[in-house]
PDB file of C-alpha atoms in Angstrom:
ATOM      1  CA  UNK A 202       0.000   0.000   0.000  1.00  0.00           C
ATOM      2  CA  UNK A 203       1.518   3.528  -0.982  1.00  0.00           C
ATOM      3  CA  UNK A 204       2.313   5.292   1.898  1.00  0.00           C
ATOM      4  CA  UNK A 205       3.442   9.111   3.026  1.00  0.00           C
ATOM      5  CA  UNK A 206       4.882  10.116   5.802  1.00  0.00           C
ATOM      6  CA  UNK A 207       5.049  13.729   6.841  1.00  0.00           C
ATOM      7  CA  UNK A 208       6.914  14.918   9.937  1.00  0.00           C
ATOM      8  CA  UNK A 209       7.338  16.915  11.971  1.00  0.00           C
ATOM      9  CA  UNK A 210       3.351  16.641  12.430  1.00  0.00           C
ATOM     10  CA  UNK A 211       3.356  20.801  13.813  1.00  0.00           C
ATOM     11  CA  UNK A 212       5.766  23.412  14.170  1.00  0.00           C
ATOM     12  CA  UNK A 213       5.585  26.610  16.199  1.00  0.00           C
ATOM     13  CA  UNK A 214       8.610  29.266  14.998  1.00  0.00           C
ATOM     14  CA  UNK A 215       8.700  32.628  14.961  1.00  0.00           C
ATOM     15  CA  UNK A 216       8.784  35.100  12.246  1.00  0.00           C
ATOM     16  CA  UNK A 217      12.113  35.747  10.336  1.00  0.00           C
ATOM     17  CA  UNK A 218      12.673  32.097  11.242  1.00  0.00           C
ATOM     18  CA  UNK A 219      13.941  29.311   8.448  1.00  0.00           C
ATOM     19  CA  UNK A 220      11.833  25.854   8.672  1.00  0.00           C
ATOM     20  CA  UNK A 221      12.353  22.576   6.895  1.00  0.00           C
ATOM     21  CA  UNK A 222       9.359  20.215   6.174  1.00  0.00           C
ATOM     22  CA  UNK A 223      10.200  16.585   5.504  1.00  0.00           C
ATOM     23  CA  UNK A 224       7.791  14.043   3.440  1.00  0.00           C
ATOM     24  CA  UNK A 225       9.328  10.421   3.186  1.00  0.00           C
ATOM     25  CA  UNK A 226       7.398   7.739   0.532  1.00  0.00           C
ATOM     26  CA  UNK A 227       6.799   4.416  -0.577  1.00  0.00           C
ATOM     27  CA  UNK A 228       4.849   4.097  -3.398  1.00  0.00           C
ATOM     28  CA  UNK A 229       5.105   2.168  -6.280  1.00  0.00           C
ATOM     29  CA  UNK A 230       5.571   3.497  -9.665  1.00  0.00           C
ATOM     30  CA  UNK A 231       6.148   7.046  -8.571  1.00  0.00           C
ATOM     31  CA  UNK A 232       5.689   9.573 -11.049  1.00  0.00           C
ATOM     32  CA  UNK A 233       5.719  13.249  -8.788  1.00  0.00           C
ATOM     33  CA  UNK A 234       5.658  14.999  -5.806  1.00  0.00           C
ATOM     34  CA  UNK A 235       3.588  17.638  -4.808  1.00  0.00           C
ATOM     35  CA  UNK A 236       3.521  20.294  -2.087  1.00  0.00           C
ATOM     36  CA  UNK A 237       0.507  21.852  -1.120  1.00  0.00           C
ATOM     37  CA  UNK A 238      -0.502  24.421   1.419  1.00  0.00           C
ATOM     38  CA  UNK A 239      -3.693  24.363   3.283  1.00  0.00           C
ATOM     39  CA  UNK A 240      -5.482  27.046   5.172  1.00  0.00           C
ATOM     40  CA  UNK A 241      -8.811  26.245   6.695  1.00  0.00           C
ATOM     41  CA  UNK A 242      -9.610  25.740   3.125  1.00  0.00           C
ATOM     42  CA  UNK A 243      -8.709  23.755  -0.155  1.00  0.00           C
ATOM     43  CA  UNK A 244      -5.194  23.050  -0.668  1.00  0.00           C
ATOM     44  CA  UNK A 245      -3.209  25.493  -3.101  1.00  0.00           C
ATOM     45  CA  UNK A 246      -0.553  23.985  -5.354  1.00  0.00           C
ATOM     46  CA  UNK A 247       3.050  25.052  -4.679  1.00  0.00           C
ATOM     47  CA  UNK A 248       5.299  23.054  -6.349  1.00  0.00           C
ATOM     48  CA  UNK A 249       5.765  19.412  -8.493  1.00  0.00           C
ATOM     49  CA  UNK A 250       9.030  17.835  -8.409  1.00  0.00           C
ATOM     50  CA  UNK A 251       9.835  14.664 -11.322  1.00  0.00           C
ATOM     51  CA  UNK A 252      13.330  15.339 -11.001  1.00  0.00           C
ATOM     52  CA  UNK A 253      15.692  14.005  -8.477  1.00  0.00           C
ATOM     53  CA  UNK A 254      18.417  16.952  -7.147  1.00  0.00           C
ATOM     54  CA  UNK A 255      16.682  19.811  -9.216  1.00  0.00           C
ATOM     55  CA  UNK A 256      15.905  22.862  -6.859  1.00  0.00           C
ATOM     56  CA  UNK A 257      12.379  24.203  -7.423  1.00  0.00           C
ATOM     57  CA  UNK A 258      11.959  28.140  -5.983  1.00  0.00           C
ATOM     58  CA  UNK A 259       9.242  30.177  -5.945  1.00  0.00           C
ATOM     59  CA  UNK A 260       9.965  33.315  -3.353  1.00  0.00           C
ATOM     60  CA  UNK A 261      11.137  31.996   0.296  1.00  0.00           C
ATOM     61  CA  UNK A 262       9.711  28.812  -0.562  1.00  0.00           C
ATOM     62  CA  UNK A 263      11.904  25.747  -2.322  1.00  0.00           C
ATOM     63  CA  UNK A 264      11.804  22.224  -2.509  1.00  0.00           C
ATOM     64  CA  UNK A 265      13.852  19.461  -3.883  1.00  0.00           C
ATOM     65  CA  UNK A 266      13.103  15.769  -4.099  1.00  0.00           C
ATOM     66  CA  UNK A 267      15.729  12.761  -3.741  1.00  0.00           C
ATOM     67  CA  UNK A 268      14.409   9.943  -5.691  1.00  0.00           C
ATOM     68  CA  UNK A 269      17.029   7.433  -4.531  1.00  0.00           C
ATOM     69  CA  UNK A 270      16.438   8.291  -0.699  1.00  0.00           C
ATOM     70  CA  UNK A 271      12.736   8.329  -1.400  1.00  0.00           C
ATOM     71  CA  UNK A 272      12.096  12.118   0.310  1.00  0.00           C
ATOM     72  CA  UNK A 273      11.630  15.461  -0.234  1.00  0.00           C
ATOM     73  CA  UNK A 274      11.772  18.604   1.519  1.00  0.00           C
ATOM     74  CA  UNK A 275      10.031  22.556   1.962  1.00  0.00           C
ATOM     75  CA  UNK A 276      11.855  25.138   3.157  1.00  0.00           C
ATOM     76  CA  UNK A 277      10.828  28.601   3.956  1.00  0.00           C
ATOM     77  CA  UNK A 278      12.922  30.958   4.574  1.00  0.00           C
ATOM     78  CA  UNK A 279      12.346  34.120   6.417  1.00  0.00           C
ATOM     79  CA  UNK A 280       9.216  32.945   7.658  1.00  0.00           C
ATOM     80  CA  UNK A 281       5.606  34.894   8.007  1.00  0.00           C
ATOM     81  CA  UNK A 282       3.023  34.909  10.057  1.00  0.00           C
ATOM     82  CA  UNK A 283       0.596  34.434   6.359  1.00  0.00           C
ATOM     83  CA  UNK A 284       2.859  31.232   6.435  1.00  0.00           C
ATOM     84  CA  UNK A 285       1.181  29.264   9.242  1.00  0.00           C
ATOM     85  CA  UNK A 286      -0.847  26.841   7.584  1.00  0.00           C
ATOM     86  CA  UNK A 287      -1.146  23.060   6.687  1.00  0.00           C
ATOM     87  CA  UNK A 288       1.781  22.116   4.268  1.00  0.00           C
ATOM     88  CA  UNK A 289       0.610  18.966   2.647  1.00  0.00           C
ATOM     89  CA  UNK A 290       3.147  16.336   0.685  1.00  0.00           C
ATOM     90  CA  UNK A 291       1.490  13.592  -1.736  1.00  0.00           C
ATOM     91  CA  UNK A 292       2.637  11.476  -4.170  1.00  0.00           C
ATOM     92  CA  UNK A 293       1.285  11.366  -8.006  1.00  0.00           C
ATOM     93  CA  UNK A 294       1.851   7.665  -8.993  1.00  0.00           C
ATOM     94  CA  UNK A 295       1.565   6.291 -12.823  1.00  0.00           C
ATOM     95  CA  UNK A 296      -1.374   4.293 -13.402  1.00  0.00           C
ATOM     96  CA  UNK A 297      -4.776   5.073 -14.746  1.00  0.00           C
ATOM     97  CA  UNK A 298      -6.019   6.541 -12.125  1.00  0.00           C
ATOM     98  CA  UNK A 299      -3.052   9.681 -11.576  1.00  0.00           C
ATOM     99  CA  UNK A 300      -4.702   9.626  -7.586  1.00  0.00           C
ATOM    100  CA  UNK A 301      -2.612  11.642  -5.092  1.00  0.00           C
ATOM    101  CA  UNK A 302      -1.835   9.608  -1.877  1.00  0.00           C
ATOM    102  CA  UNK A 303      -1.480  12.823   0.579  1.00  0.00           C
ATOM    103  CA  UNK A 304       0.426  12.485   3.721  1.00  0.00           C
ATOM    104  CA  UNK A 305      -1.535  13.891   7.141  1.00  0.00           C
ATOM    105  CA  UNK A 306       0.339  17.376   7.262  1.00  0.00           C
ATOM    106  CA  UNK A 307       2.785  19.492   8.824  1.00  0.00           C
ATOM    107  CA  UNK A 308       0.953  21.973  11.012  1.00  0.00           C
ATOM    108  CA  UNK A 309       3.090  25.587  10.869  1.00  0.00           C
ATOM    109  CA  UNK A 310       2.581  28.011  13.208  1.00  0.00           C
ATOM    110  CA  UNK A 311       4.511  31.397  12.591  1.00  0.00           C
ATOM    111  CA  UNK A 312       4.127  34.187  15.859  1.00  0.00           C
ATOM    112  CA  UNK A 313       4.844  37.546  15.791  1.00  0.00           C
TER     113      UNK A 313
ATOM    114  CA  UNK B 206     -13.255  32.915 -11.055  1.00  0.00           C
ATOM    115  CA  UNK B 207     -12.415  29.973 -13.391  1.00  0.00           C
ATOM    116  CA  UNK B 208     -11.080  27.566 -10.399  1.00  0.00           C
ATOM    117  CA  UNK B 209     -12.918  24.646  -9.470  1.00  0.00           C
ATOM    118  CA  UNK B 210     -15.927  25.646  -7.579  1.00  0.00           C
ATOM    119  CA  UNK B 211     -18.413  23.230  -5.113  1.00  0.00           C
ATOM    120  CA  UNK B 212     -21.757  24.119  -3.908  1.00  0.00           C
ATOM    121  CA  UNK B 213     -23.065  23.840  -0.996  1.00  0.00           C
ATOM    122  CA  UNK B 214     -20.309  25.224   0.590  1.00  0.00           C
ATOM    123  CA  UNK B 215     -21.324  23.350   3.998  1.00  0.00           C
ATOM    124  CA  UNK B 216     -24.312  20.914   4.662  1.00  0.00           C
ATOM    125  CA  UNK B 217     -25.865  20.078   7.796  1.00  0.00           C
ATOM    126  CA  UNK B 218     -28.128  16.751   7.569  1.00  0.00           C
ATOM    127  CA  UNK B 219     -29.575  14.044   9.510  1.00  0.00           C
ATOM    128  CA  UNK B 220     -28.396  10.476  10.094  1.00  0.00           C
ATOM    129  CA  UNK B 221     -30.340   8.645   7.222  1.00  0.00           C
ATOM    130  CA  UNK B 222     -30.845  11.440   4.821  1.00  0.00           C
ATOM    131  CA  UNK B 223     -29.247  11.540   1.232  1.00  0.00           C
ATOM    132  CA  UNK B 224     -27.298  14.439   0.106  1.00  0.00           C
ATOM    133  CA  UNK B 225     -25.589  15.362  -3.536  1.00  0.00           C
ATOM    134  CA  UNK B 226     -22.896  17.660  -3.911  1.00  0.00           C
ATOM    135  CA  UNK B 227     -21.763  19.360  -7.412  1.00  0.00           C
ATOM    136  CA  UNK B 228     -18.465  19.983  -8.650  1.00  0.00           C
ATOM    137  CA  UNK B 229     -17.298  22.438 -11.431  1.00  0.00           C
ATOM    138  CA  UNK B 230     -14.073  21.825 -12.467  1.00  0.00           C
ATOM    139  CA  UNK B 231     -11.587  23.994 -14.462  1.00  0.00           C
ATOM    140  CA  UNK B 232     -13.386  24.285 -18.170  1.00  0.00           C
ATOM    141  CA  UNK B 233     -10.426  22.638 -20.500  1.00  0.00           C
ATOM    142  CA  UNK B 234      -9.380  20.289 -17.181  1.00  0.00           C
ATOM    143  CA  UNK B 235     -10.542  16.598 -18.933  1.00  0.00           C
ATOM    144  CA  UNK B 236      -9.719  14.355 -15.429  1.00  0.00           C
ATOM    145  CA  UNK B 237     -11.798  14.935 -12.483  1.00  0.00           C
ATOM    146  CA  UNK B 238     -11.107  13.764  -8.810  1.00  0.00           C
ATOM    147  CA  UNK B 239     -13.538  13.738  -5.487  1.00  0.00           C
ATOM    148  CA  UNK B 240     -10.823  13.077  -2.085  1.00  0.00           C
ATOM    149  CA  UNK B 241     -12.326  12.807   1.503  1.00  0.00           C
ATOM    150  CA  UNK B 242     -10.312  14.614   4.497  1.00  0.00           C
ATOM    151  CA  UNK B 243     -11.063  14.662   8.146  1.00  0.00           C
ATOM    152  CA  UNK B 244      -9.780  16.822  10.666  1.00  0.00           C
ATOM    153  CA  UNK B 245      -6.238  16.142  10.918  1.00  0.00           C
ATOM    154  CA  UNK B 246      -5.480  13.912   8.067  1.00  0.00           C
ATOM    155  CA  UNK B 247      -4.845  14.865   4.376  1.00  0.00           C
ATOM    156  CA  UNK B 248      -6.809  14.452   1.464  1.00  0.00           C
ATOM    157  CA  UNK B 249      -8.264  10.589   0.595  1.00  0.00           C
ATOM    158  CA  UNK B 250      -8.518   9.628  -3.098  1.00  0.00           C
ATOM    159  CA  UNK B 251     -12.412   8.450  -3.333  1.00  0.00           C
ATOM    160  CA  UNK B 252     -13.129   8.934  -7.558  1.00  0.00           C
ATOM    161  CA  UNK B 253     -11.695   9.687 -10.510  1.00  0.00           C
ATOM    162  CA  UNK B 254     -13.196  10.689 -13.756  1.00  0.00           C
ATOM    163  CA  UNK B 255     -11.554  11.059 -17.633  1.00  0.00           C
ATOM    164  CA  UNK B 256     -14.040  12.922 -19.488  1.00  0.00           C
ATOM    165  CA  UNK B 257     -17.997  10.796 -18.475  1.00  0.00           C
ATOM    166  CA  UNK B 258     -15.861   7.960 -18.098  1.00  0.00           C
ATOM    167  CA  UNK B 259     -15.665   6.369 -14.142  1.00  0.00           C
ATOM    168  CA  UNK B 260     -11.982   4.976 -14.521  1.00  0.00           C
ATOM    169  CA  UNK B 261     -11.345   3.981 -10.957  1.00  0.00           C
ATOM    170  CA  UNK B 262     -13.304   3.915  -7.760  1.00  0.00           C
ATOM    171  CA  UNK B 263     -11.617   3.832  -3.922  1.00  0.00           C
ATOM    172  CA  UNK B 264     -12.764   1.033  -1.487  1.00  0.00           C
ATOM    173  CA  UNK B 265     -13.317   3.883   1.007  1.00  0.00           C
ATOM    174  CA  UNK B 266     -16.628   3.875  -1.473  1.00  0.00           C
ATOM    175  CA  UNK B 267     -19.199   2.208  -0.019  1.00  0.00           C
ATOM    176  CA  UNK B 268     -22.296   1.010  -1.977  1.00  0.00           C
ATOM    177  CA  UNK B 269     -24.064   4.633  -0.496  1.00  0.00           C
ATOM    178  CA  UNK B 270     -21.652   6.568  -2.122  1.00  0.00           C
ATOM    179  CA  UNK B 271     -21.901   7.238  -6.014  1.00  0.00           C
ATOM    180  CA  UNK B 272     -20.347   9.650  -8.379  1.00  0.00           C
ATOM    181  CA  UNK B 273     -21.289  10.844 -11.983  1.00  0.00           C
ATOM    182  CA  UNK B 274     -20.321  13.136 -14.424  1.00  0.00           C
ATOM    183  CA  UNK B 275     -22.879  12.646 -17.590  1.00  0.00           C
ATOM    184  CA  UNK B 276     -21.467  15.336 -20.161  1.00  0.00           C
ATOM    185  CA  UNK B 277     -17.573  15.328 -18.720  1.00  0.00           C
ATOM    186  CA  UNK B 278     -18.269  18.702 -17.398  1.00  0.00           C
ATOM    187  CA  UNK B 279     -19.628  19.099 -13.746  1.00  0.00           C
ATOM    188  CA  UNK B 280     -19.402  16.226 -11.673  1.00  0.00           C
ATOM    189  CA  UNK B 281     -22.479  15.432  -8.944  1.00  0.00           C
ATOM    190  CA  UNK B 282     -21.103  13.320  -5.668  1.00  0.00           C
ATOM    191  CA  UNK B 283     -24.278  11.274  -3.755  1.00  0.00           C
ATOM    192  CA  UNK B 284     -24.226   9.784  -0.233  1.00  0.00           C
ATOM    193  CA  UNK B 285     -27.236   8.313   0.538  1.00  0.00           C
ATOM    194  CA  UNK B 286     -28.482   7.223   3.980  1.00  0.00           C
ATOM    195  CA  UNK B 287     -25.941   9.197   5.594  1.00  0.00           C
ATOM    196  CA  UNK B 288     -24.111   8.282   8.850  1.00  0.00           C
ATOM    197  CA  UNK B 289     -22.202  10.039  10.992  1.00  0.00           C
ATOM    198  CA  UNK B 290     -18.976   8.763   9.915  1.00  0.00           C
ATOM    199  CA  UNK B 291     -19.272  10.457   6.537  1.00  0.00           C
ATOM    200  CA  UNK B 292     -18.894  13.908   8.154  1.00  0.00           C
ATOM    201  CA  UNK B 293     -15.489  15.322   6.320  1.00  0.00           C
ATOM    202  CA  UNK B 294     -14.953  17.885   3.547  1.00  0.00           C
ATOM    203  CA  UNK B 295     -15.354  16.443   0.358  1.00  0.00           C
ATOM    204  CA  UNK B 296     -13.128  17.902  -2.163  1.00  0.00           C
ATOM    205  CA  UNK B 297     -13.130  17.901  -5.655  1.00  0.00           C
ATOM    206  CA  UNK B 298      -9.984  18.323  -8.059  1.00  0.00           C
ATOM    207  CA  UNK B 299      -9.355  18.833 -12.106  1.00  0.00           C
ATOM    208  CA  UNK B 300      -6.298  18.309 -13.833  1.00  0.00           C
ATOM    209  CA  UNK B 301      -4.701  18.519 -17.852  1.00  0.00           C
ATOM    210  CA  UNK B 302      -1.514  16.443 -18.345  1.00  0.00           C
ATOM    211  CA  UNK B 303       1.040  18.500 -19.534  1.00  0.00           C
ATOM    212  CA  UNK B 304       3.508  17.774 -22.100  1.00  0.00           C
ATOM    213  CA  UNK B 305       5.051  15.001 -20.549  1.00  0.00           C
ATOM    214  CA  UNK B 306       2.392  13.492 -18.481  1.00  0.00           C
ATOM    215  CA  UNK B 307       2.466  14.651 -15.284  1.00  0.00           C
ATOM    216  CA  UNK B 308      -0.478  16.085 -14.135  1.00  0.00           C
ATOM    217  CA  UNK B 309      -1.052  18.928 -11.176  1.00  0.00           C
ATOM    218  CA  UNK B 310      -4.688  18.858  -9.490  1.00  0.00           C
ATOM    219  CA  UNK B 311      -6.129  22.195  -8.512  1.00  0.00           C
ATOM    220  CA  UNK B 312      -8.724  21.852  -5.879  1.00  0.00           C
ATOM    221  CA  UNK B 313     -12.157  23.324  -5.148  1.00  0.00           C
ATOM    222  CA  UNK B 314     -12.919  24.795  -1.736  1.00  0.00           C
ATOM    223  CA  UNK B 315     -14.584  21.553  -0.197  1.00  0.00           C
ATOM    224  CA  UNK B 316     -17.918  21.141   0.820  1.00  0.00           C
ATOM    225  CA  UNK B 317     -18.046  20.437   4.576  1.00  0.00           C
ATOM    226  CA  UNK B 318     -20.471  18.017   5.596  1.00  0.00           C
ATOM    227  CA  UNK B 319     -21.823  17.378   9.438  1.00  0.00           C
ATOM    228  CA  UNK B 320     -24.164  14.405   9.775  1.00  0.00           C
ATOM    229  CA  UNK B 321     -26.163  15.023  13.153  1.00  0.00           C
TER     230      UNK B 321
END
Protein backbone atom coordinates (compact mmCIF):
# COMPACT_ATOMS: atom_id res chain seq x y z
CA UNK A 1 0.00 0.00 0.00
CA UNK A 2 1.52 3.53 -0.98
CA UNK A 3 2.31 5.29 1.90
CA UNK A 4 3.44 9.11 3.03
CA UNK A 5 4.88 10.12 5.80
CA UNK A 6 5.05 13.73 6.84
CA UNK A 7 6.91 14.92 9.94
CA UNK A 8 7.34 16.92 11.97
CA UNK A 9 3.35 16.64 12.43
CA UNK A 10 3.36 20.80 13.81
CA UNK A 11 5.77 23.41 14.17
CA UNK A 12 5.59 26.61 16.20
CA UNK A 13 8.61 29.27 15.00
CA UNK A 14 8.70 32.63 14.96
CA UNK A 15 8.78 35.10 12.25
CA UNK A 16 12.11 35.75 10.34
CA UNK A 17 12.67 32.10 11.24
CA UNK A 18 13.94 29.31 8.45
CA UNK A 19 11.83 25.85 8.67
CA UNK A 20 12.35 22.58 6.90
CA UNK A 21 9.36 20.22 6.17
CA UNK A 22 10.20 16.59 5.50
CA UNK A 23 7.79 14.04 3.44
CA UNK A 24 9.33 10.42 3.19
CA UNK A 25 7.40 7.74 0.53
CA UNK A 26 6.80 4.42 -0.58
CA UNK A 27 4.85 4.10 -3.40
CA UNK A 28 5.11 2.17 -6.28
CA UNK A 29 5.57 3.50 -9.67
CA UNK A 30 6.15 7.05 -8.57
CA UNK A 31 5.69 9.57 -11.05
CA UNK A 32 5.72 13.25 -8.79
CA UNK A 33 5.66 15.00 -5.81
CA UNK A 34 3.59 17.64 -4.81
CA UNK A 35 3.52 20.29 -2.09
CA UNK A 36 0.51 21.85 -1.12
CA UNK A 37 -0.50 24.42 1.42
CA UNK A 38 -3.69 24.36 3.28
CA UNK A 39 -5.48 27.05 5.17
CA UNK A 40 -8.81 26.24 6.70
CA UNK A 41 -9.61 25.74 3.12
CA UNK A 42 -8.71 23.76 -0.15
CA UNK A 43 -5.19 23.05 -0.67
CA UNK A 44 -3.21 25.49 -3.10
CA UNK A 45 -0.55 23.99 -5.35
CA UNK A 46 3.05 25.05 -4.68
CA UNK A 47 5.30 23.05 -6.35
CA UNK A 48 5.77 19.41 -8.49
CA UNK A 49 9.03 17.84 -8.41
CA UNK A 50 9.83 14.66 -11.32
CA UNK A 51 13.33 15.34 -11.00
CA UNK A 52 15.69 14.00 -8.48
CA UNK A 53 18.42 16.95 -7.15
CA UNK A 54 16.68 19.81 -9.22
CA UNK A 55 15.91 22.86 -6.86
CA UNK A 56 12.38 24.20 -7.42
CA UNK A 57 11.96 28.14 -5.98
CA UNK A 58 9.24 30.18 -5.95
CA UNK A 59 9.96 33.32 -3.35
CA UNK A 60 11.14 32.00 0.30
CA UNK A 61 9.71 28.81 -0.56
CA UNK A 62 11.90 25.75 -2.32
CA UNK A 63 11.80 22.22 -2.51
CA UNK A 64 13.85 19.46 -3.88
CA UNK A 65 13.10 15.77 -4.10
CA UNK A 66 15.73 12.76 -3.74
CA UNK A 67 14.41 9.94 -5.69
CA UNK A 68 17.03 7.43 -4.53
CA UNK A 69 16.44 8.29 -0.70
CA UNK A 70 12.74 8.33 -1.40
CA UNK A 71 12.10 12.12 0.31
CA UNK A 72 11.63 15.46 -0.23
CA UNK A 73 11.77 18.60 1.52
CA UNK A 74 10.03 22.56 1.96
CA UNK A 75 11.86 25.14 3.16
CA UNK A 76 10.83 28.60 3.96
CA UNK A 77 12.92 30.96 4.57
CA UNK A 78 12.35 34.12 6.42
CA UNK A 79 9.22 32.95 7.66
CA UNK A 80 5.61 34.89 8.01
CA UNK A 81 3.02 34.91 10.06
CA UNK A 82 0.60 34.43 6.36
CA UNK A 83 2.86 31.23 6.43
CA UNK A 84 1.18 29.26 9.24
CA UNK A 85 -0.85 26.84 7.58
CA UNK A 86 -1.15 23.06 6.69
CA UNK A 87 1.78 22.12 4.27
CA UNK A 88 0.61 18.97 2.65
CA UNK A 89 3.15 16.34 0.69
CA UNK A 90 1.49 13.59 -1.74
CA UNK A 91 2.64 11.48 -4.17
CA UNK A 92 1.28 11.37 -8.01
CA UNK A 93 1.85 7.66 -8.99
CA UNK A 94 1.56 6.29 -12.82
CA UNK A 95 -1.37 4.29 -13.40
CA UNK A 96 -4.78 5.07 -14.75
CA UNK A 97 -6.02 6.54 -12.12
CA UNK A 98 -3.05 9.68 -11.58
CA UNK A 99 -4.70 9.63 -7.59
CA UNK A 100 -2.61 11.64 -5.09
CA UNK A 101 -1.84 9.61 -1.88
CA UNK A 102 -1.48 12.82 0.58
CA UNK A 103 0.43 12.49 3.72
CA UNK A 104 -1.53 13.89 7.14
CA UNK A 105 0.34 17.38 7.26
CA UNK A 106 2.79 19.49 8.82
CA UNK A 107 0.95 21.97 11.01
CA UNK A 108 3.09 25.59 10.87
CA UNK A 109 2.58 28.01 13.21
CA UNK A 110 4.51 31.40 12.59
CA UNK A 111 4.13 34.19 15.86
CA UNK A 112 4.84 37.55 15.79
CA UNK B 1 -13.25 32.92 -11.06
CA UNK B 2 -12.42 29.97 -13.39
CA UNK B 3 -11.08 27.57 -10.40
CA UNK B 4 -12.92 24.65 -9.47
CA UNK B 5 -15.93 25.65 -7.58
CA UNK B 6 -18.41 23.23 -5.11
CA UNK B 7 -21.76 24.12 -3.91
CA UNK B 8 -23.07 23.84 -1.00
CA UNK B 9 -20.31 25.22 0.59
CA UNK B 10 -21.32 23.35 4.00
CA UNK B 11 -24.31 20.91 4.66
CA UNK B 12 -25.86 20.08 7.80
CA UNK B 13 -28.13 16.75 7.57
CA UNK B 14 -29.58 14.04 9.51
CA UNK B 15 -28.40 10.48 10.09
CA UNK B 16 -30.34 8.65 7.22
CA UNK B 17 -30.84 11.44 4.82
CA UNK B 18 -29.25 11.54 1.23
CA UNK B 19 -27.30 14.44 0.11
CA UNK B 20 -25.59 15.36 -3.54
CA UNK B 21 -22.90 17.66 -3.91
CA UNK B 22 -21.76 19.36 -7.41
CA UNK B 23 -18.47 19.98 -8.65
CA UNK B 24 -17.30 22.44 -11.43
CA UNK B 25 -14.07 21.83 -12.47
CA UNK B 26 -11.59 23.99 -14.46
CA UNK B 27 -13.39 24.29 -18.17
CA UNK B 28 -10.43 22.64 -20.50
CA UNK B 29 -9.38 20.29 -17.18
CA UNK B 30 -10.54 16.60 -18.93
CA UNK B 31 -9.72 14.36 -15.43
CA UNK B 32 -11.80 14.93 -12.48
CA UNK B 33 -11.11 13.76 -8.81
CA UNK B 34 -13.54 13.74 -5.49
CA UNK B 35 -10.82 13.08 -2.09
CA UNK B 36 -12.33 12.81 1.50
CA UNK B 37 -10.31 14.61 4.50
CA UNK B 38 -11.06 14.66 8.15
CA UNK B 39 -9.78 16.82 10.67
CA UNK B 40 -6.24 16.14 10.92
CA UNK B 41 -5.48 13.91 8.07
CA UNK B 42 -4.85 14.86 4.38
CA UNK B 43 -6.81 14.45 1.46
CA UNK B 44 -8.26 10.59 0.60
CA UNK B 45 -8.52 9.63 -3.10
CA UNK B 46 -12.41 8.45 -3.33
CA UNK B 47 -13.13 8.93 -7.56
CA UNK B 48 -11.70 9.69 -10.51
CA UNK B 49 -13.20 10.69 -13.76
CA UNK B 50 -11.55 11.06 -17.63
CA UNK B 51 -14.04 12.92 -19.49
CA UNK B 52 -18.00 10.80 -18.47
CA UNK B 53 -15.86 7.96 -18.10
CA UNK B 54 -15.66 6.37 -14.14
CA UNK B 55 -11.98 4.98 -14.52
CA UNK B 56 -11.34 3.98 -10.96
CA UNK B 57 -13.30 3.91 -7.76
CA UNK B 58 -11.62 3.83 -3.92
CA UNK B 59 -12.76 1.03 -1.49
CA UNK B 60 -13.32 3.88 1.01
CA UNK B 61 -16.63 3.88 -1.47
CA UNK B 62 -19.20 2.21 -0.02
CA UNK B 63 -22.30 1.01 -1.98
CA UNK B 64 -24.06 4.63 -0.50
CA UNK B 65 -21.65 6.57 -2.12
CA UNK B 66 -21.90 7.24 -6.01
CA UNK B 67 -20.35 9.65 -8.38
CA UNK B 68 -21.29 10.84 -11.98
CA UNK B 69 -20.32 13.14 -14.42
CA UNK B 70 -22.88 12.65 -17.59
CA UNK B 71 -21.47 15.34 -20.16
CA UNK B 72 -17.57 15.33 -18.72
CA UNK B 73 -18.27 18.70 -17.40
CA UNK B 74 -19.63 19.10 -13.75
CA UNK B 75 -19.40 16.23 -11.67
CA UNK B 76 -22.48 15.43 -8.94
CA UNK B 77 -21.10 13.32 -5.67
CA UNK B 78 -24.28 11.27 -3.75
CA UNK B 79 -24.23 9.78 -0.23
CA UNK B 80 -27.24 8.31 0.54
CA UNK B 81 -28.48 7.22 3.98
CA UNK B 82 -25.94 9.20 5.59
CA UNK B 83 -24.11 8.28 8.85
CA UNK B 84 -22.20 10.04 10.99
CA UNK B 85 -18.98 8.76 9.92
CA UNK B 86 -19.27 10.46 6.54
CA UNK B 87 -18.89 13.91 8.15
CA UNK B 88 -15.49 15.32 6.32
CA UNK B 89 -14.95 17.89 3.55
CA UNK B 90 -15.35 16.44 0.36
CA UNK B 91 -13.13 17.90 -2.16
CA UNK B 92 -13.13 17.90 -5.66
CA UNK B 93 -9.98 18.32 -8.06
CA UNK B 94 -9.36 18.83 -12.11
CA UNK B 95 -6.30 18.31 -13.83
CA UNK B 96 -4.70 18.52 -17.85
CA UNK B 97 -1.51 16.44 -18.35
CA UNK B 98 1.04 18.50 -19.53
CA UNK B 99 3.51 17.77 -22.10
CA UNK B 100 5.05 15.00 -20.55
CA UNK B 101 2.39 13.49 -18.48
CA UNK B 102 2.47 14.65 -15.28
CA UNK B 103 -0.48 16.09 -14.13
CA UNK B 104 -1.05 18.93 -11.18
CA UNK B 105 -4.69 18.86 -9.49
CA UNK B 106 -6.13 22.19 -8.51
CA UNK B 107 -8.72 21.85 -5.88
CA UNK B 108 -12.16 23.32 -5.15
CA UNK B 109 -12.92 24.80 -1.74
CA UNK B 110 -14.58 21.55 -0.20
CA UNK B 111 -17.92 21.14 0.82
CA UNK B 112 -18.05 20.44 4.58
CA UNK B 113 -20.47 18.02 5.60
CA UNK B 114 -21.82 17.38 9.44
CA UNK B 115 -24.16 14.40 9.78
CA UNK B 116 -26.16 15.02 13.15
Amino acid sequence: EDKVVQSPLSLVVHEGDTVTLNCSYEVTNFRSLLWYKQEKKAPTFLFMLTSSGIEKKSGRLSSILDKKELFSILNITATQTGDSAVYLCAVLTSGSARQLTFGSGTQLTVLP
Amino acid sequence: DTGVSQDPRHKITKRGQNVTFRCDPISEHNRLYWYRQTLGQGPEFLTYFQNEAQLEKSRLLSDRFSAERPKGSFSTLEIQRTEQGDSAMYLCASSFPDRDGAYEQYFGPGTRLTVT
